[in-house]
Short mmCIF file of C-alpha atoms in Angstrom, two decimals:
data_model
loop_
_atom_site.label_atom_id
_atom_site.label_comp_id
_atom_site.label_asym_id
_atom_site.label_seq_id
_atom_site.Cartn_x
_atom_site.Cartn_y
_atom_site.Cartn_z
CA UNK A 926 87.82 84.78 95.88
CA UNK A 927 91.03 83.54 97.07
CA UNK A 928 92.79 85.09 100.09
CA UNK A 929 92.42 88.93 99.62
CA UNK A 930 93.12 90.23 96.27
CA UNK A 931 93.17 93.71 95.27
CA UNK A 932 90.80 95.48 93.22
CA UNK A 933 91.68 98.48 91.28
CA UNK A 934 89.66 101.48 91.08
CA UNK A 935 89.82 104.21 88.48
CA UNK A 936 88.08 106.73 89.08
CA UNK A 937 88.38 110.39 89.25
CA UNK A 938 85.11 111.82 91.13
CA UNK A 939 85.46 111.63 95.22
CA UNK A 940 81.67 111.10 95.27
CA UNK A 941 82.01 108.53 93.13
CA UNK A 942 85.23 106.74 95.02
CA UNK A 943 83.14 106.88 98.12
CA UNK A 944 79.94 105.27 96.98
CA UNK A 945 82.23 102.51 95.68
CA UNK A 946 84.32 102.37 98.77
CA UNK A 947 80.88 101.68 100.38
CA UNK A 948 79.97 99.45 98.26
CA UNK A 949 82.65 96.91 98.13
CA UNK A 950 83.72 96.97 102.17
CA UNK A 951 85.53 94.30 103.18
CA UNK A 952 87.09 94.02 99.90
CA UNK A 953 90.72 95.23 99.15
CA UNK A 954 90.22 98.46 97.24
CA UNK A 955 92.99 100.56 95.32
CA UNK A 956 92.08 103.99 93.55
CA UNK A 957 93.35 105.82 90.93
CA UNK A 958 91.96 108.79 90.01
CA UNK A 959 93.61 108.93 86.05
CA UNK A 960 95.12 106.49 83.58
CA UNK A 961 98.38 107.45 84.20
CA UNK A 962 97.96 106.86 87.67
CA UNK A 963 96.29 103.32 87.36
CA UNK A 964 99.27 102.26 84.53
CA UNK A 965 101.30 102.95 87.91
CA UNK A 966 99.38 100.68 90.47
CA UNK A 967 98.42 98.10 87.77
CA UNK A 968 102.48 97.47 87.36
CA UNK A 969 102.59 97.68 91.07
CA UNK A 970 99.90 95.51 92.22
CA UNK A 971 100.46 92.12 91.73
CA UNK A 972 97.70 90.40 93.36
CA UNK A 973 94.84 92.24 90.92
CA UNK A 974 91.88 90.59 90.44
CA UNK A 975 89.70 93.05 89.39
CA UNK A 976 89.37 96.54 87.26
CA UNK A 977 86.78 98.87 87.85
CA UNK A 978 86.95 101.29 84.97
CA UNK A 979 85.32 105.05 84.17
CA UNK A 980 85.22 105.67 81.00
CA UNK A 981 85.81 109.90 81.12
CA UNK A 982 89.67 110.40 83.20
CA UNK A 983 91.11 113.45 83.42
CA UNK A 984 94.23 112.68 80.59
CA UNK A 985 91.95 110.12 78.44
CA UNK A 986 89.16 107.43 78.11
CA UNK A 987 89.23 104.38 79.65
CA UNK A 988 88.74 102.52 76.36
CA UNK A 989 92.91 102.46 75.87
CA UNK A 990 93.38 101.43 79.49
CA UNK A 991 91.04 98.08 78.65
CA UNK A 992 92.57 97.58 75.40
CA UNK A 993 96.11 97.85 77.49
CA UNK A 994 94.97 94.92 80.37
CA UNK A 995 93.75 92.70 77.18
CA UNK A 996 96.59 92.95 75.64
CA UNK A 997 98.65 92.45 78.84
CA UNK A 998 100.28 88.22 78.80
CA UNK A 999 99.03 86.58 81.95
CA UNK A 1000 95.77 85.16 82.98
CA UNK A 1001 93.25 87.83 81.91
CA UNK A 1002 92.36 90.40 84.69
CA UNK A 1003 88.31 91.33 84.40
CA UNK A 1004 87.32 94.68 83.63
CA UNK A 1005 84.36 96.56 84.10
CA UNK A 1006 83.40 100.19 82.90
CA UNK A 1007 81.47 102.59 85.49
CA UNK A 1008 80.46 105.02 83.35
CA UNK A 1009 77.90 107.88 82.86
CA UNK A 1010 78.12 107.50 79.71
CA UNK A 1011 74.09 106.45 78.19
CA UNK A 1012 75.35 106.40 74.42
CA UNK A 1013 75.18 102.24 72.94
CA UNK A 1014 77.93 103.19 70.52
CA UNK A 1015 80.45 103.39 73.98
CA UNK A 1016 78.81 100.46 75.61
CA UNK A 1017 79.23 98.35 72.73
CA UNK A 1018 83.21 99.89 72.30
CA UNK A 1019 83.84 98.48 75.33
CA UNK A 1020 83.01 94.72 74.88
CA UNK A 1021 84.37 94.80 71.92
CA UNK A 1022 87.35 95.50 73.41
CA UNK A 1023 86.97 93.04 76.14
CA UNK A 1024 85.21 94.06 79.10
CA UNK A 1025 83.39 91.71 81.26
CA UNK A 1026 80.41 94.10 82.30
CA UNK A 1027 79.29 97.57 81.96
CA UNK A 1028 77.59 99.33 85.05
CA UNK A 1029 76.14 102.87 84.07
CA UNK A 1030 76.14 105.52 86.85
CA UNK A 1031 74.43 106.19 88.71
CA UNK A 1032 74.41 102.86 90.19
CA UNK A 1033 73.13 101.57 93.26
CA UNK A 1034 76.00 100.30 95.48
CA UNK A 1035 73.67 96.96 96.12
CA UNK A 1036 73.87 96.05 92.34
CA UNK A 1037 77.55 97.29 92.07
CA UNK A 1038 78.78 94.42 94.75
CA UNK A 1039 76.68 91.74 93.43
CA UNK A 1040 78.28 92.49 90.12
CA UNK A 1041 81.57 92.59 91.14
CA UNK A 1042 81.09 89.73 93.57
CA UNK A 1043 79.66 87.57 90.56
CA UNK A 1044 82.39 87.91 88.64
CA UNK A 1045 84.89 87.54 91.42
CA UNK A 1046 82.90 84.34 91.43
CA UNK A 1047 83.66 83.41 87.95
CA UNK A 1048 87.40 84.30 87.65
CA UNK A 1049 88.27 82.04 91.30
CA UNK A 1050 86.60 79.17 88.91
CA UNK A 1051 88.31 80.08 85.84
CA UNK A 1052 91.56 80.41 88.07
CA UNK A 1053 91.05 76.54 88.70
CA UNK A 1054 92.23 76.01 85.03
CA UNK A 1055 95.01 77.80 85.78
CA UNK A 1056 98.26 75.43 86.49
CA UNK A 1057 101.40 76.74 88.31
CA UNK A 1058 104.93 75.13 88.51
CA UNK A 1059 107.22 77.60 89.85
CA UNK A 1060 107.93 80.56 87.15
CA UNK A 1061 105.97 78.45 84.83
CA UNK A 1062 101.83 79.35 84.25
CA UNK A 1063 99.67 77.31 81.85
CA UNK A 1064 96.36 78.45 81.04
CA UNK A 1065 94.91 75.88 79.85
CA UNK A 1066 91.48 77.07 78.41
CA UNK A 1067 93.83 79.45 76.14
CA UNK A 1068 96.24 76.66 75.54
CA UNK A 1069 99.02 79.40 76.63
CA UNK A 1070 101.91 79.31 78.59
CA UNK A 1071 104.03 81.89 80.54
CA UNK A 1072 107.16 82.40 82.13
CA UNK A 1073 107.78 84.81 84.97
CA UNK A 1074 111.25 86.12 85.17
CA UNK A 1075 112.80 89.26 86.43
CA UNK A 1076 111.64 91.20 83.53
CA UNK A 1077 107.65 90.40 84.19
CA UNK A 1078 105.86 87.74 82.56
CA UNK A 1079 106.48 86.89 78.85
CA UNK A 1080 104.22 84.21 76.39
CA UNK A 1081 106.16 81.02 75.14
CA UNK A 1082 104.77 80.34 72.40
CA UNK A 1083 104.02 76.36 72.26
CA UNK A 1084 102.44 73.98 69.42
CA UNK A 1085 99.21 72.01 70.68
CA UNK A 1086 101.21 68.98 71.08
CA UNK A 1087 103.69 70.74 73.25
CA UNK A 1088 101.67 72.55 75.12
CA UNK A 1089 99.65 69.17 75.68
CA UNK A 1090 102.83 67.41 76.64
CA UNK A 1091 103.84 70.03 79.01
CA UNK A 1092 100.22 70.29 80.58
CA UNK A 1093 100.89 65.84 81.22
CA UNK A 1094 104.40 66.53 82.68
CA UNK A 1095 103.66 69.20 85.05
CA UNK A 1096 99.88 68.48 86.40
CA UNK A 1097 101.91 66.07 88.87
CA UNK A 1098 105.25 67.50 89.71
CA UNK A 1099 107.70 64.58 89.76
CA UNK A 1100 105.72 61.74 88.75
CA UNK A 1101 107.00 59.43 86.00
CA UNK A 1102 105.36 59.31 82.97
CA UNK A 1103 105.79 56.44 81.07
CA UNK A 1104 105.78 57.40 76.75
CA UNK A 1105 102.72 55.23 75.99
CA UNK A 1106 101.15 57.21 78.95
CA UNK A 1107 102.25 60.59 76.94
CA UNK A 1108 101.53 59.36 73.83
CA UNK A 1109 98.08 58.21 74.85
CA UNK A 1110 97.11 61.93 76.47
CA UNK A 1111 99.33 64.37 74.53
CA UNK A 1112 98.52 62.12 70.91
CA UNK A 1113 94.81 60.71 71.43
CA UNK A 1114 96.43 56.91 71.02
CA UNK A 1115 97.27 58.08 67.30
CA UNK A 1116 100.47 55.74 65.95
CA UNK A 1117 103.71 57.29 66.88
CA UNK A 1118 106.92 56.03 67.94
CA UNK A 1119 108.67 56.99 71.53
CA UNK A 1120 111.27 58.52 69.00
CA UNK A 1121 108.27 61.23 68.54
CA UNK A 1122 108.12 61.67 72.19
CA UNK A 1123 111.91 62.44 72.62
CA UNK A 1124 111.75 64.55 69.59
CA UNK A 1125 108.91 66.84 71.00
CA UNK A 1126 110.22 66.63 74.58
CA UNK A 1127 113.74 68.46 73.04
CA UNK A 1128 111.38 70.80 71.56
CA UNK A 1129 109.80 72.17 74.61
CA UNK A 1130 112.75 72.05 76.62
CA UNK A 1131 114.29 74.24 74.49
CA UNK A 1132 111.64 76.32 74.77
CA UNK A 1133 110.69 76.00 78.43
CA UNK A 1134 114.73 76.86 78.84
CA UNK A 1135 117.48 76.01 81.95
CA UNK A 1136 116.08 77.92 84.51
CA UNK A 1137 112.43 76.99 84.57
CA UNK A 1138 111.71 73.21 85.00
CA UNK A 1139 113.64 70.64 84.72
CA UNK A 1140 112.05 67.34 82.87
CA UNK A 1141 114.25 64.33 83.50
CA UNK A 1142 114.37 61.50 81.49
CA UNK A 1143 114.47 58.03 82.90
CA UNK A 1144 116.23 55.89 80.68
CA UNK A 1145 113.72 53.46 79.27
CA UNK A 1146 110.61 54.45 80.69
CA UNK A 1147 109.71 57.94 80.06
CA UNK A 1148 110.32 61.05 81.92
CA UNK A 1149 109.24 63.26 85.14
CA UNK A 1150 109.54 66.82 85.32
CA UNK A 1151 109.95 69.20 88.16
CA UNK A 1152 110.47 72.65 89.71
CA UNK A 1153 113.90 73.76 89.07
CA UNK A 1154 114.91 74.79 92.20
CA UNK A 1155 117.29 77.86 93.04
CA UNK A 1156 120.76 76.13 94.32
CA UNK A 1157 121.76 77.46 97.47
CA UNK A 1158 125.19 79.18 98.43
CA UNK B 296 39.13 87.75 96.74
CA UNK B 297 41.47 90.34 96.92
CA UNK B 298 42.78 91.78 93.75
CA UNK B 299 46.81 91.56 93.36
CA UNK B 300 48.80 94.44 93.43
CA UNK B 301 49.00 96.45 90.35
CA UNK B 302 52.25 95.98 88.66
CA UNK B 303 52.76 100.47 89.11
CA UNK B 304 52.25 99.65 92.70
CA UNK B 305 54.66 96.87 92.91
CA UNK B 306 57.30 99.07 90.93
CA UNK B 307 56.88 101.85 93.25
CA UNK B 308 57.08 99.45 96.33
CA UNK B 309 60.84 98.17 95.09
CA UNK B 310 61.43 101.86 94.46
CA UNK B 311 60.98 103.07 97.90
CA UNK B 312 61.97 99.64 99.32
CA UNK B 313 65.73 100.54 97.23
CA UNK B 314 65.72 104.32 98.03
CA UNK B 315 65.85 103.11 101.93
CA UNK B 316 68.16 100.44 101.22
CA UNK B 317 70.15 103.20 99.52
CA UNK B 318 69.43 106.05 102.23
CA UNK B 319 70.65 103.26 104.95
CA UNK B 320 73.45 102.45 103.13
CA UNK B 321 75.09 105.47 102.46
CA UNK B 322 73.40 108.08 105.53
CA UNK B 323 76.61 108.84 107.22
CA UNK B 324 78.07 109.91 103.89
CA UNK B 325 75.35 111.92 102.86
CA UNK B 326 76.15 115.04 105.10
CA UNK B 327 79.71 115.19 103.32
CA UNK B 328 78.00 114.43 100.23
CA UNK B 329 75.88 117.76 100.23
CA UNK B 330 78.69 119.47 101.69
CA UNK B 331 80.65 119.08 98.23
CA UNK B 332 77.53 119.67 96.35
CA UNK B 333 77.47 123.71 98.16
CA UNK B 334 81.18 123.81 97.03
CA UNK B 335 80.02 122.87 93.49
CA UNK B 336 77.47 125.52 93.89
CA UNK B 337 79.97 127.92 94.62
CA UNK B 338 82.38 127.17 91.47
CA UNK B 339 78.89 126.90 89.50
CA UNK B 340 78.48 130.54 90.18
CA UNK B 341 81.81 132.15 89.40
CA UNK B 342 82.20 129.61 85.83
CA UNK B 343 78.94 130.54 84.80
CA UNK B 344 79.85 134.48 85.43
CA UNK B 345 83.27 133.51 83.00
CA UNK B 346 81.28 131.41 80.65
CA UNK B 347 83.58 128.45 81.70
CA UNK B 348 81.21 125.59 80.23
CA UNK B 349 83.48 122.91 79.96
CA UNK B 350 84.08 123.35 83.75
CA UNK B 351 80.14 123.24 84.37
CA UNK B 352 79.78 120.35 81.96
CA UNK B 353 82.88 118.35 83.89
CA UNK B 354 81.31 119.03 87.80
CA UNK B 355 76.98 118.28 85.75
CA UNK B 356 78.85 114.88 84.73
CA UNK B 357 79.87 114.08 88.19
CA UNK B 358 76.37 115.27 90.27
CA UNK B 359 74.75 113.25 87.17
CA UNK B 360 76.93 110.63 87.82
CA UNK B 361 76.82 110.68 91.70
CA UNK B 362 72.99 111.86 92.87
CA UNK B 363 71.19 108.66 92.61
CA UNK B 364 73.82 106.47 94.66
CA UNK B 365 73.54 108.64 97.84
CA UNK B 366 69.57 109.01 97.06
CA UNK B 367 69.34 112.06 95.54
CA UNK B 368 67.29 111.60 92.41
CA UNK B 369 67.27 115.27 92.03
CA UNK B 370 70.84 115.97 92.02
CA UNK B 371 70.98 113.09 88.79
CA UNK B 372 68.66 115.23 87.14
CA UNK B 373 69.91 118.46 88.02
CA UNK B 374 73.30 117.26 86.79
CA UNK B 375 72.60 115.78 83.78
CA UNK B 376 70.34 119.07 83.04
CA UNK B 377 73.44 121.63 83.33
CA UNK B 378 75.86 119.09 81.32
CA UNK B 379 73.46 119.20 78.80
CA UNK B 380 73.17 123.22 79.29
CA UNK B 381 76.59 123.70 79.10
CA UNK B 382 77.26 121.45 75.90
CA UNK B 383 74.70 123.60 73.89
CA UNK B 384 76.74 126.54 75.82
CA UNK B 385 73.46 128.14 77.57
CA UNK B 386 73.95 130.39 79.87
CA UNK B 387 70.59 131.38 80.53
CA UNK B 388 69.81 127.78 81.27
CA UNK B 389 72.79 126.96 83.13
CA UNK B 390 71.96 129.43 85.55
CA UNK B 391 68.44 128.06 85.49
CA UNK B 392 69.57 124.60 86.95
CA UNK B 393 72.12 126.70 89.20
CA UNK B 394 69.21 127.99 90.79
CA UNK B 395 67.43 124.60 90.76
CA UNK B 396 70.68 123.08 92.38
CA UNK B 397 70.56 126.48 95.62
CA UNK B 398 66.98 125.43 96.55
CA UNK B 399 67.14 121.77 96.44
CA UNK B 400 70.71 122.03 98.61
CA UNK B 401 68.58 124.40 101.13
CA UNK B 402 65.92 122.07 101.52
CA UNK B 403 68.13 118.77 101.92
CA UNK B 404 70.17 120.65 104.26
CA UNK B 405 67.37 121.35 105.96
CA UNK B 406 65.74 117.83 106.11
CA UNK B 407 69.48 116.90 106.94
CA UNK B 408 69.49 119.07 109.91
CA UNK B 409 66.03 118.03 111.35
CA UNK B 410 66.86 114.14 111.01
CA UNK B 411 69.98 114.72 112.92
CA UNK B 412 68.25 116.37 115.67
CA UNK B 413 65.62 113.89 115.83
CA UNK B 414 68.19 110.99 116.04
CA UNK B 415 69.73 113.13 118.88
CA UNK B 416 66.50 113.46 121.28
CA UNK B 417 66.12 109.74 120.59
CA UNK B 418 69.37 109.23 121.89
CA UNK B 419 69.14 111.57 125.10
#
């Protein structure tokens, strides 16, 4: 786990809160004791790395909140249920709708860290196909990309080839790539003509837009991109 | 040569080897724990005197949910037994497992009580 991330608890029985508390010491923990409560601190917190999730709240089932976080753009955020619930039919509702484990209560707080420690485990090396240039986030297992602005984070929606090209421009921030160089990772060494490069490079920045990276051509060669940084004064 | 250990007596060694993991774990919260439990007792009474199920069945969940993680095996059962009761709306045995849930609470108190004096006199 990187740094100190927050995880987010929701959870309505004290008992319950505590045990976890316990549990996961030494770990950032956030509680909320109903959905509308966790919609709050799940806007709020922006270093989440984790959702621990009852299934009975006070105004609802946790099954909405998980299909909510799935459906959420952004690097996935792991959830798992901590539920009393012993009926299959609910266990097998929630990985269907995209949880990443399902602890039934009661639980020992030994098995509940391990658990959550595991897949804290698996997310910092899933992160590691995560690529960042500035407001710009490519996850590259998904072959999706994302752009942070003031209103949150929204999907651009790029072809395989341009998501490929922008993956080759922006894994090193200001080196030049020549066009044979793109052509031979974004194309696989298939024929095509530079033309095709310029074409496609057009494309994406006109999807990428002004304000998020800037890829400069150089006259001849091929082209380097870069953060687009915020002018001063 | 000595036989190996039976594979009941090797289950109920990592049984008691977890409950002491579990009782070690969580002992300082255990007081506070059975101090909600009497308040549950309490509401327990006066919902089951206004038929109030859904209330029973909501604080069952919770003690089901709840008993095993601070090492009281009991209190799962107990819990899960009046959730159940108060689902099928019995009164008769909802107050059954009310009365269950009075004498286990005196006798953990009670146990709770002695270890805390005995961890004082080893202290003095």
């Amino acid at each position: 786990m990187s740094g100190m991330e927050s995880i987010l608890v929701v959870e309505d029985c004290p008992d319950a809160q505590a045990q976890v508390e316990r549990a996961l010491t030494g770990l950032k923990v956030h509680f909320a004791g109903s959905l509308a409560e966790a919609r709050k601190k799940l806007e709020a917190l922006q270093d989440l790395c984790l959702v621990l999730l009852d299934l009975g709240l006070p105004d609802g089932n946790g099954f909405s909140l998980c299909s909510e976080i799935a459906a959420t753009g952004g690097p996935r955020v792991p959830v798992i249920f901590l539920t009393g619930s012993d009926d299959t039919r609910d266990l097998v509702t929630a990985f269907s709708l995209g949880a990443d484990d399902y602890i039934q209560k009661p639980f020992v707080s030994l098995e509940l860290r391990a658990r959550v420690m595991g897949r804290l485990r698996r997310r910092t090396e899933e992160h590691d196909r995560i690529l960042e240039i500035g407001p710009l986030t490519i996850d590259l297992d998904q072959m999706r990309t994302y752009l942070r602005g003031e209103d949150g984070r929204s999907e651009i929606v790029l072809t395989p080839i341009e998501h490929r090209l922008v993956h080759a421009l922006v894994e090193n921030p200001g080196r030049l790539m020549t066009r044979q160089s793109l052509i031979s990772r974004v194309w696989a060494d298939a024929i095509v003509g530079p033309r095709t490069v310029d074409t496609h490079v057009s494309n994406l920045r006109a999807k990428l837009g002004a304000d998020c990276i800037e890829i400069e051509a150089v006259r001849g060669v091929g082209y380097r991109a870069f953060e687009r940084r915020q002018e001063l004064g | 040569m000595v036989d190996p250990p039976s594979e009941d007596l090797l289950a109920q060694q990592t049984k008691d080897d977890l409950r002491r993991r579990i009782e070690a774990e969580m002992a300082d919260l255990v007081p506070g724990y059975l101090e909600n439990r009497s308040k549950d007792l309490q509401s327990l009474r006066v919902w089951a005197a206004k038929g109030d199920f859904e209330s029973i069945r909501g604080v069952g969940h919770n003690m089901k949910g709840s008993g095993r993680g601070y090492g009281f095996e009991e209190v799962t059962e107990i819990g899960g037994a009046l959730e159940g009761s108060a689902i099928a709306e019995s009164g008769s045995e909802v107050a059954q497992h009310i009365d269950q849930l009075a004498a286990f609470l005196s006798r953990a108190q009670a146990d709770c009580r002695t270890a805390h004096r005995q961890g004082e006199d080893r202290e003095s």
